[in-house]
Coordinates of C-alpha atoms in Angstrom, one line a residue:
X1 CA 0.0 0.0 0.0
X2 CA 3.0 2.3 -0.4
X3 CA 1.9 5.7 -1.8
X4 CA 3.3 7.0 -5.1
X5 CA 3.6 10.6 -6.3
X6 CA 0.2 11.7 -7.7
X7 CA -1.8 9.4 -5.4
X8 CA -3.6 10.1 -2.2
X9 CA -1.4 9.2 0.8
X10 CA -2.9 6.4 3.0
X11 CA -2.4 8.7 6.0
X12 CA -4.8 11.2 4.5
X13 CA -7.4 8.5 3.6
X14 CA -7.4 7.0 7.1
X15 CA -7.4 10.4 8.8
X16 CA -10.4 11.6 6.8
X17 CA -12.2 8.2 7.4
X18 CA -12.0 8.9 11.1
X19 CA -13.2 12.5 10.6
X20 CA -10.0 14.0 12.1
X21 CA -8.4 17.3 11.1
X22 CA -4.6 17.5 10.7
X23 CA -4.4 19.4 14.0
X24 CA -6.5 16.8 15.8
X25 CA -4.3 14.0 14.6
X26 CA -1.2 16.0 15.4
X27 CA -2.4 16.4 19.0
X28 CA -3.3 12.7 19.3
X29 CA 0.0 11.4 17.9
X30 CA 2.3 14.0 19.4
X31 CA 3.7 15.3 16.2
X32 CA 3.4 18.7 14.4
X33 CA 0.5 19.6 12.1
X34 CA 3.1 20.7 9.5
X35 CA 4.7 17.3 9.6
X36 CA 1.4 15.6 8.9
X37 CA 0.8 18.0 6.1
X38 CA 4.2 17.2 4.6
X39 CA 3.7 13.5 4.9
X40 CA 0.4 13.6 3.2
X41 CA 1.9 15.7 0.4
X42 CA 4.7 13.1 0.2
X43 CA 7.4 15.7 0.8
X44 CA 8.5 14.2 4.1
X45 CA 9.3 10.6 5.2
X46 CA 8.5 10.3 8.9
X47 CA 10.9 9.1 11.5
X48 CA 10.3 5.6 12.9
X49 CA 9.1 7.2 16.1
X50 CA 6.6 9.4 14.3
X51 CA 5.4 6.6 12.1
X52 CA 4.7 4.4 15.1
X53 CA 2.9 7.3 16.9
X54 CA 0.7 8.0 13.8
X55 CA -0.1 4.3 13.4
X56 CA -1.1 4.0 17.0
X57 CA -3.2 7.2 16.9
X58 CA -5.2 5.8 13.9
X59 CA -5.4 2.3 15.3
X60 CA -3.6 0.8 12.4
X61 CA -0.1 -0.4 11.5
X62 CA 3.0 1.2 10.1
X63 CA 2.7 -1.1 7.1
X64 CA -0.9 -0.1 6.5
X65 CA 0.1 3.6 6.5
X66 CA 3.4 3.5 4.6
X67 CA 3.4 0.2 2.8
X68 CA 6.8 -0.8 4.4
X69 CA 8.7 0.2 7.4
X70 CA 9.9 3.8 6.8
X71 CA 13.5 2.7 6.8
X72 CA 14.0 -0.8 5.3
X73 CA 17.2 -2.7 5.9
X74 CA 20.0 -1.5 3.6
X75 CA 19.1 2.2 4.0
X76 CA 22.0 3.0 6.3
X77 CA 24.4 5.7 5.2
X78 CA 27.6 7.0 6.6
X79 CA 27.2 10.5 8.0
X80 CA 30.8 11.1 6.8
X81 CA 33.5 8.8 5.5
X82 CA 35.3 6.9 8.3
X83 CA 38.8 8.2 9.0
X84 CA 40.0 4.8 10.2
X85 CA 39.5 1.3 9.0
X86 CA 38.2 -0.8 10.8
X87 CA 35.7 1.8 12.0
X88 CA 33.7 1.8 15.2
X89 CA 30.3 3.5 14.7
X90 CA 27.1 4.5 16.3
X91 CA 23.6 4.3 14.6
X92 CA 20.9 7.0 14.9
X93 CA 17.8 7.9 13.0
X94 CA 17.4 11.6 12.1
X95 CA 14.4 12.9 10.2
X96 CA 13.6 9.5 8.7
X97 CA 17.1 8.6 7.7
X98 CA 19.3 6.0 9.4
X99 CA 22.9 7.2 9.8
X100 CA 26.1 5.5 10.9
X101 CA 28.4 8.0 12.7
X102 CA 32.1 7.0 12.7
X103 CA 33.8 7.1 16.1
X104 CA 36.6 9.3 15.1
X105 CA 38.9 10.9 17.7
X106 CA 37.7 14.2 19.2
X107 CA 34.5 13.9 17.1
X108 CA 31.9 11.8 18.8
X109 CA 31.1 10.6 22.3
X110 CA 34.2 8.6 23.3
X111 CA 32.5 7.6 26.6
X112 CA 29.8 5.5 24.8
X113 CA 30.5 2.0 23.6
X114 CA 30.1 1.7 19.8
X115 CA 27.1 -0.1 18.2
X116 CA 29.4 -2.1 15.9
X117 CA 32.6 -2.2 13.9
X118 CA 32.8 -1.9 10.1
X119 CA 36.0 -4.0 9.5
X120 CA 36.5 -2.9 5.9
X121 CA 34.9 0.5 6.0
X122 CA 31.8 -0.7 4.2
X123 CA 28.4 0.5 5.5
X124 CA 26.8 -2.0 7.9
X125 CA 23.6 -3.7 6.7
X126 CA 21.8 -4.3 10.0
X127 CA 19.6 -1.7 11.6
X128 CA 19.7 -1.6 15.4
X129 CA 16.7 -0.7 17.6
X130 CA 18.9 1.7 19.6
X131 CA 19.0 4.0 16.6
X132 CA 15.5 5.2 17.2
X133 CA 16.3 5.8 20.9
X134 CA 19.3 8.0 20.1
X135 CA 19.3 11.8 20.0
X136 CA 22.3 13.4 18.1
X137 CA 23.6 16.8 19.1
X138 CA 26.5 18.7 17.5
X139 CA 28.1 21.0 20.1
X140 CA 31.4 22.1 21.7
X141 CA 29.8 22.5 25.1
X142 CA 32.3 21.1 27.7
X143 CA 29.3 20.1 29.9
X144 CA 27.7 18.0 27.1
X145 CA 29.0 14.8 28.7
X146 CA 27.1 15.6 31.9
X147 CA 24.0 16.4 29.8
X148 CA 24.3 13.0 28.1
X149 CA 24.6 11.2 31.4
X150 CA 21.6 13.1 32.8
X151 CA 19.6 12.4 29.6
X152 CA 20.3 8.7 30.0
X153 CA 19.4 8.7 33.7
X154 CA 16.1 10.6 33.2
X155 CA 14.8 9.2 29.9
X156 CA 16.6 5.9 29.5
X157 CA 17.6 7.1 26.0
X158 CA 20.9 7.9 24.5
X159 CA 22.4 11.3 23.7
X160 CA 25.2 11.1 21.1
X161 CA 27.5 14.2 21.2
X162 CA 29.4 15.2 18.1
X163 CA 32.1 17.7 19.1
X164 CA 31.7 20.6 16.6
X165 CA 32.0 24.4 16.6
X166 CA 28.8 26.5 16.4
X167 CA 29.2 27.1 12.6
X168 CA 29.9 23.5 11.7
X169 CA 27.1 22.3 14.1
X170 CA 24.6 24.6 12.3
X171 CA 25.7 23.2 9.0
X172 CA 25.2 19.6 10.1
X173 CA 21.7 20.6 11.4
X174 CA 20.8 22.3 8.1
X175 CA 22.0 19.2 6.2
X176 CA 19.7 16.9 8.3
X177 CA 22.6 15.0 9.9
X178 CA 21.8 15.9 13.6
X179 CA 18.7 16.6 15.7
X180 CA 20.2 19.6 17.3
X181 CA 23.1 22.1 17.1
X182 CA 24.7 24.0 19.9
X183 CA 25.3 27.6 19.1
X184 CA 27.0 30.3 21.2
X185 CA 27.5 33.1 18.7
X186 CA 25.0 35.3 20.5
X187 CA 26.2 37.7 23.3
X188 CA 24.6 40.4 25.5
X189 CA 25.6 42.9 22.8
X190 CA 24.4 40.8 19.9
X191 CA 21.6 38.6 21.2
X192 CA 20.2 37.5 17.8
X193 CA 23.5 36.0 16.4
X194 CA 22.4 32.4 17.1
X195 CA 19.2 33.0 15.2
X196 CA 21.0 34.8 12.4
X197 CA 23.2 31.8 11.7
X198 CA 20.1 29.7 10.8
X199 CA 18.3 32.3 8.7
X200 CA 19.0 34.3 5.6
X201 CA 19.0 31.4 3.1
X202 CA 16.3 30.1 0.8
X203 CA 15.6 27.3 3.2
X204 CA 12.1 27.7 4.5
X205 CA 12.6 25.4 7.5
X206 CA 11.4 26.8 10.8
X207 CA 13.9 26.5 13.7
X208 CA 13.5 26.5 17.5
X209 CA 16.1 27.9 19.8
X210 CA 16.2 26.5 23.3
X211 CA 18.4 28.2 25.9
X212 CA 20.9 25.9 27.7
X213 CA 23.1 28.3 29.5
X214 CA 24.8 31.7 29.6
X215 CA 28.5 31.3 30.0
X216 CA 31.6 33.5 30.4
X217 CA 33.9 33.4 27.4
X218 CA 37.4 35.0 27.3
X219 CA 41.1 34.2 27.0
X220 CA 42.9 31.4 28.9
X221 CA 46.4 32.4 29.9
X222 CA 49.5 30.5 30.8
X223 CA 53.3 30.8 30.8
X224 CA 54.5 34.3 30.3
X225 CA 51.0 35.6 29.7
X226 CA 49.4 34.3 33.0
X227 CA 49.5 37.7 34.7
X228 CA 48.3 39.7 31.6
X229 CA 45.3 42.0 31.6
X230 CA 42.9 42.3 28.7
X231 CA 44.7 45.5 27.6
X232 CA 48.0 43.8 27.7
X233 CA 46.7 41.0 25.4
X234 CA 45.6 43.6 22.8
X235 CA 49.1 44.8 22.4
X236 CA 51.3 41.9 23.3
X237 CA 53.1 39.7 20.9
X238 CA 52.1 36.3 22.3
X239 CA 52.0 32.8 21.0
X240 CA 48.2 32.2 20.3
X241 CA 46.2 29.1 19.9
X242 CA 43.0 29.9 18.1
X243 CA 39.7 28.1 17.1
X244 CA 38.5 27.8 13.5
X245 CA 36.8 30.8 11.9
X246 CA 33.0 30.7 12.3
X247 CA 33.2 29.3 15.9
X248 CA 32.0 31.3 18.9
X249 CA 35.5 31.2 20.4
X250 CA 37.1 32.6 17.3
X251 CA 34.6 35.5 17.4
X252 CA 35.6 36.1 21.0
X253 CA 39.3 36.1 20.0
X254 CA 38.6 38.7 17.3
X255 CA 37.3 41.1 20.0
X256 CA 40.8 40.9 21.6
X257 CA 43.1 40.6 18.6
X258 CA 41.3 42.9 16.1
X259 CA 43.9 42.9 13.3
X260 CA 43.8 40.1 10.7
X261 CA 46.4 37.5 11.3
X262 CA 47.1 33.8 10.6
X263 CA 47.3 31.6 13.7
X264 CA 49.8 28.8 13.7
X265 CA 47.8 26.6 16.1
X266 CA 44.1 25.8 15.7
X267 CA 42.3 23.7 18.4
X268 CA 39.2 21.7 17.7
X269 CA 37.4 22.6 21.0
X270 CA 37.7 24.5 24.3
X271 CA 39.6 21.7 25.9
X272 CA 42.1 21.7 23.0
X273 CA 42.9 25.3 23.6
X274 CA 43.6 24.7 27.3
X275 CA 45.7 21.6 26.5
X276 CA 47.9 23.7 24.1
X277 CA 48.5 26.3 26.7
X278 CA 49.2 23.8 29.5
X279 CA 51.6 21.9 27.2
X280 CA 53.6 25.1 26.6
X281 CA 52.7 25.3 22.9
X282 CA 50.9 28.6 23.3
X283 CA 50.6 31.4 25.8
X284 CA 47.0 32.3 25.3
X285 CA 43.8 31.2 23.5
X286 CA 40.0 31.7 23.6
X287 CA 37.8 29.4 25.7
X288 CA 35.3 29.4 28.5
X289 CA 36.0 30.3 32.1
X290 CA 34.9 26.8 33.1
X291 CA 37.5 25.2 30.9
X292 CA 40.3 27.5 32.0
X293 CA 39.5 27.0 35.6
X294 CA 39.3 23.3 35.4
X295 CA 42.7 23.3 33.6
X296 CA 44.4 25.5 36.3
X297 CA 44.9 28.4 33.9
X298 CA 44.4 32.2 34.5
X299 CA 41.5 33.8 32.6
X300 CA 40.6 37.2 31.2
X301 CA 36.8 37.6 30.7
X302 CA 35.7 39.1 27.4
X303 CA 32.0 38.6 27.1
X304 CA 28.9 36.6 28.2
X305 CA 27.6 34.3 25.5
X306 CA 24.2 32.8 25.1
X307 CA 24.4 29.1 24.5
X308 CA 21.3 27.7 22.7
X309 CA 20.4 24.4 21.2
X310 CA 18.7 24.7 17.8
X311 CA 16.4 22.2 16.1
X312 CA 13.9 22.1 13.3
X313 CA 10.2 22.5 13.9
X314 CA 9.7 18.8 13.0
X315 CA 12.4 17.6 15.5
X316 CA 10.8 19.8 18.2
X317 CA 7.9 17.3 18.2
X318 CA 10.1 14.2 18.5
X319 CA 9.7 12.4 21.8
X320 CA 13.5 12.2 22.1
X321 CA 13.8 16.0 21.8
X322 CA 10.9 16.5 24.3
X323 CA 12.8 14.3 26.7
X324 CA 15.8 16.6 26.3
X325 CA 13.7 19.6 27.2
X326 CA 12.5 17.9 30.3
X327 CA 16.1 17.3 31.3
X328 CA 17.1 20.9 30.7
X329 CA 14.2 22.1 32.8
X330 CA 14.9 19.7 35.7
X331 CA 16.4 20.9 39.0
X332 CA 19.3 18.5 38.5
X333 CA 20.4 20.3 35.3
X334 CA 19.7 23.8 36.6
X335 CA 21.9 23.1 39.6
X336 CA 24.9 23.3 37.3
X337 CA 24.8 27.0 37.7
X338 CA 27.4 26.4 40.4
X339 CA 30.0 25.6 37.8
X340 CA 32.5 28.5 37.2
X341 CA 31.2 31.0 34.7
X342 CA 28.0 28.9 33.9
X343 CA 24.4 30.0 34.5
X344 CA 21.7 27.4 33.6
X345 CA 18.8 29.0 35.4
X346 CA 16.9 29.8 32.3
X347 CA 17.5 26.5 30.5
X348 CA 14.8 24.6 28.6
X349 CA 12.3 27.3 27.6
X350 CA 11.8 27.4 23.9
X351 CA 12.8 31.0 23.2
X352 CA 11.8 31.6 19.6
X353 CA 10.8 29.9 16.4
X354 CA 12.3 31.3 13.3
X355 CA 11.0 31.4 9.7

């Protein structure tokens, strides 16, 4: 009973047969009305979770609604080419597509056991049930490991963390590779910068921004720079470790070192900046107060950044994402305001939806 372009989708037929509007079915199934409209117009393939919820709401089966399971075996794809062979990987379903995420160094959640190993680098053929229980977030948040653990404890689901800068995380989100992207481009002086990163293109997707924390960003200092003031840094000829252009940390660095220059060392995340300074490879670099303090480094504050998680309007209805919102709103997560330079008191409230 699989629908074809130009035919009426079985979802619409069964919905109308039960005298339900799209909004009424959306409420009953816990998905968005726009998602139901897109499925009926055959412009969206539902996730496994959404397909099961719709089938239950209409007292039918996934096969009756969609002809076959939304993702048949063999539909797995690499999210990106593995760096190493053999390659350990994790599986996750994002927006109706099953992905295998290679477990590359400093990229994915190293504290999670892999779902399997591809001995020759070829894509696996077996879909695992854990894929539909996995939420994928791209972020450079140093507290993401704690969020993943709290997510597991409160929801019994799995939060897979891809360690990426704000700019790259937004790109992965817009490409449909992740459920959410961590952005910290916004500041008190420029509060809409996170939103601006997701808009301005021809893409008509609607995005939700969910506050996670406000944190203190600045310059970590070591070696000959450890007693420097912010004004000293603007004029000193120090050895810098930077982050890649487009990251929130690089934007912070530009506020201190205004002139254009090429940086010899580029770190992949906040912890990498601190490691370079502690190892004596650099005197200074941009990171969070939390990371500098935990690494025993001096710190010069530059600005307060707004760290938000972004997701699509469709993902916002996903039970996995709703579980994440419950965690962010929980007393356990908000108690993390006691960490140096971190304020999580406003976490979890959907701040805006962008067109």
